[in-house]
Amino acid sequence: MTSPFEGKIAIVTGGSRGIGFAIASALASRGASVTICGLDAAHLADAGARLAKVAPAGAVQTCRTDVRDYGQVEKLLETSVQRFGGLDILVNNAAIGKFSLVSETSPDDWRAMIETNLSGVFHCCHAALPHLRRRGSGWIVNISSLAGTNAFVGAAGYSATKAGLNAFSEALMQEVRQDDIRVSYIMPGSVSTGFGGHGTADWKLAPEDVAQVVVDLIEHPRRSLPSRVEIRPSKPRK
């Protein structure tokens, strides 16, 4: 049976580790051509080699990109489209978390979260939309967080960026759905990646759990749109 991902072309930001790598691996192993980006060249090289083992021959590309820089994002899109011939799926996963009290959060840390977690998503969507419209359909999946609706002490900046991402995703979904471009955002709870200095634990979600949601969204019947998905550990720490 032919996979619905065969012949599809995807970009996954922050795709060299954690949730992003799990998503890229899920897409590549199902037959999609995938470009991943990140900031660390060594991590990208390692991730590219690992993805190549599960992807169709020649179907993986890495591109060092700082999503805070629109020029670099444009280059990412151009590089992927030139290599694979178009774009069908954009997964905005790149994010940073600086967890501290507001009084102890530096302006630089605040700015870095806003520019990565929120402006970076805008940059990628803005650059991707012409390519998705050219294909006549597509998916944008934004990886948010339950922190966007459940703020907690020490996460004011991070929660603010994810709340903004949720609102951005809702508005964009309504803006482009008549173009057959479907926009969804996923709000995971605790994921065992060590993100933001938080430790790993068996009770937390695995990155592959979030990747499965991405796959399920893209395979969902076209007549309906699950635009917001919450996913949390089934048995959280007491």
PDB file of C-alpha atoms in Angstrom, residues 11-16 35-40 44 63-77 90-96 111-128 142-143 162 165:
ATOM      1  CA  ILE A  11      10.671  21.080   6.513  1.00  0.00           C
ATOM      2  CA  VAL A  12      11.097  20.577  10.265  1.00  0.00           C
ATOM      3  CA  THR A  13      12.692  23.415  12.217  1.00  0.00           C
ATOM      4  CA  GLY A  14      14.677  22.480  15.285  1.00  0.00           C
ATOM      5  CA  GLY A  15      14.872  19.042  13.736  1.00  0.00           C
ATOM      6  CA  SER A  16      18.219  17.805  14.993  1.00  0.00           C
ATOM      7  CA  THR A  35      14.869  19.107   5.374  1.00  0.00           C
ATOM      8  CA  ILE A  36      15.787  19.758   8.987  1.00  0.00           C
ATOM      9  CA  CYS A  37      17.345  22.900  10.358  1.00  0.00           C
ATOM     10  CA  GLY A  38      18.993  23.930  13.593  1.00  0.00           C
ATOM     11  CA  LEU A  39      21.854  25.990  14.955  1.00  0.00           C
ATOM     12  CA  ASP A  40      24.410  23.359  15.950  1.00  0.00           C
ATOM     13  CA  LEU A  44      22.651  18.550  12.436  1.00  0.00           C
ATOM     14  CA  CYS A  63      20.494  23.340   6.680  1.00  0.00           C
ATOM     15  CA  ARG A  64      21.998  25.414   9.486  1.00  0.00           C
ATOM     16  CA  THR A  65      19.414  28.136  10.111  1.00  0.00           C
ATOM     17  CA  ASP A  66      18.659  30.704  12.774  1.00  0.00           C
ATOM     18  CA  VAL A  67      14.892  31.164  12.463  1.00  0.00           C
ATOM     19  CA  ARG A  68      15.214  34.592  14.101  1.00  0.00           C
ATOM     20  CA  ASP A  69      16.833  35.820  10.879  1.00  0.00           C
ATOM     21  CA  TYR A  70      14.335  36.112   8.019  1.00  0.00           C
ATOM     22  CA  GLY A  71      17.092  36.044   5.417  1.00  0.00           C
ATOM     23  CA  GLN A  72      18.308  32.685   6.706  1.00  0.00           C
ATOM     24  CA  VAL A  73      14.737  31.366   6.694  1.00  0.00           C
ATOM     25  CA  GLU A  74      14.315  32.416   3.063  1.00  0.00           C
ATOM     26  CA  LYS A  75      17.519  30.546   2.247  1.00  0.00           C
ATOM     27  CA  LEU A  76      16.194  27.466   4.087  1.00  0.00           C
ATOM     28  CA  LEU A  77      13.041  27.477   1.965  1.00  0.00           C
ATOM     29  CA  LEU A  90       6.054  22.794   7.436  1.00  0.00           C
ATOM     30  CA  VAL A  91       6.571  21.848  11.081  1.00  0.00           C
ATOM     31  CA  ASN A  92       7.583  24.771  13.271  1.00  0.00           C
ATOM     32  CA  ASN A  93       9.290  23.140  16.220  1.00  0.00           C
ATOM     33  CA  ALA A  94      12.333  25.359  16.912  1.00  0.00           C
ATOM     34  CA  ALA A  95      12.020  26.909  20.353  1.00  0.00           C
ATOM     35  CA  ILE A  96      14.010  27.858  23.427  1.00  0.00           C
ATOM     36  CA  ARG A 111      14.171  38.793  23.505  1.00  0.00           C
ATOM     37  CA  ALA A 112      15.644  35.426  22.509  1.00  0.00           C
ATOM     38  CA  MET A 113      12.422  33.604  23.437  1.00  0.00           C
ATOM     39  CA  ILE A 114      10.190  36.082  21.649  1.00  0.00           C
ATOM     40  CA  GLU A 115      12.337  36.092  18.519  1.00  0.00           C
ATOM     41  CA  THR A 116      12.729  32.296  18.361  1.00  0.00           C
ATOM     42  CA  ASN A 117       9.403  30.966  19.611  1.00  0.00           C
ATOM     43  CA  LEU A 118       7.146  33.571  18.019  1.00  0.00           C
ATOM     44  CA  SER A 119       8.922  35.646  15.367  1.00  0.00           C
ATOM     45  CA  GLY A 120      10.697  32.531  14.091  1.00  0.00           C
ATOM     46  CA  VAL A 121       7.354  30.856  13.410  1.00  0.00           C
ATOM     47  CA  PHE A 122       6.100  33.947  11.604  1.00  0.00           C
ATOM     48  CA  HIS A 123       9.257  34.019   9.478  1.00  0.00           C
ATOM     49  CA  CYS A 124       8.877  30.374   8.464  1.00  0.00           C
ATOM     50  CA  CYS A 125       5.163  30.635   7.717  1.00  0.00           C
ATOM     51  CA  HIS A 126       5.605  33.860   5.747  1.00  0.00           C
ATOM     52  CA  ALA A 127       8.364  32.334   3.630  1.00  0.00           C
ATOM     53  CA  ALA A 128       6.549  29.000   3.190  1.00  0.00           C
ATOM     54  CA  ASN A 142       3.148  24.493  15.008  1.00  0.00           C
ATOM     55  CA  ILE A 143       4.531  22.874  18.146  1.00  0.00           C
ATOM     56  CA  LYS A 162       3.380  29.934  23.489  1.00  0.00           C
ATOM     57  CA  LEU A 165       1.862  31.155  19.117  1.00  0.00           C
TER      58      LEU A 165
END
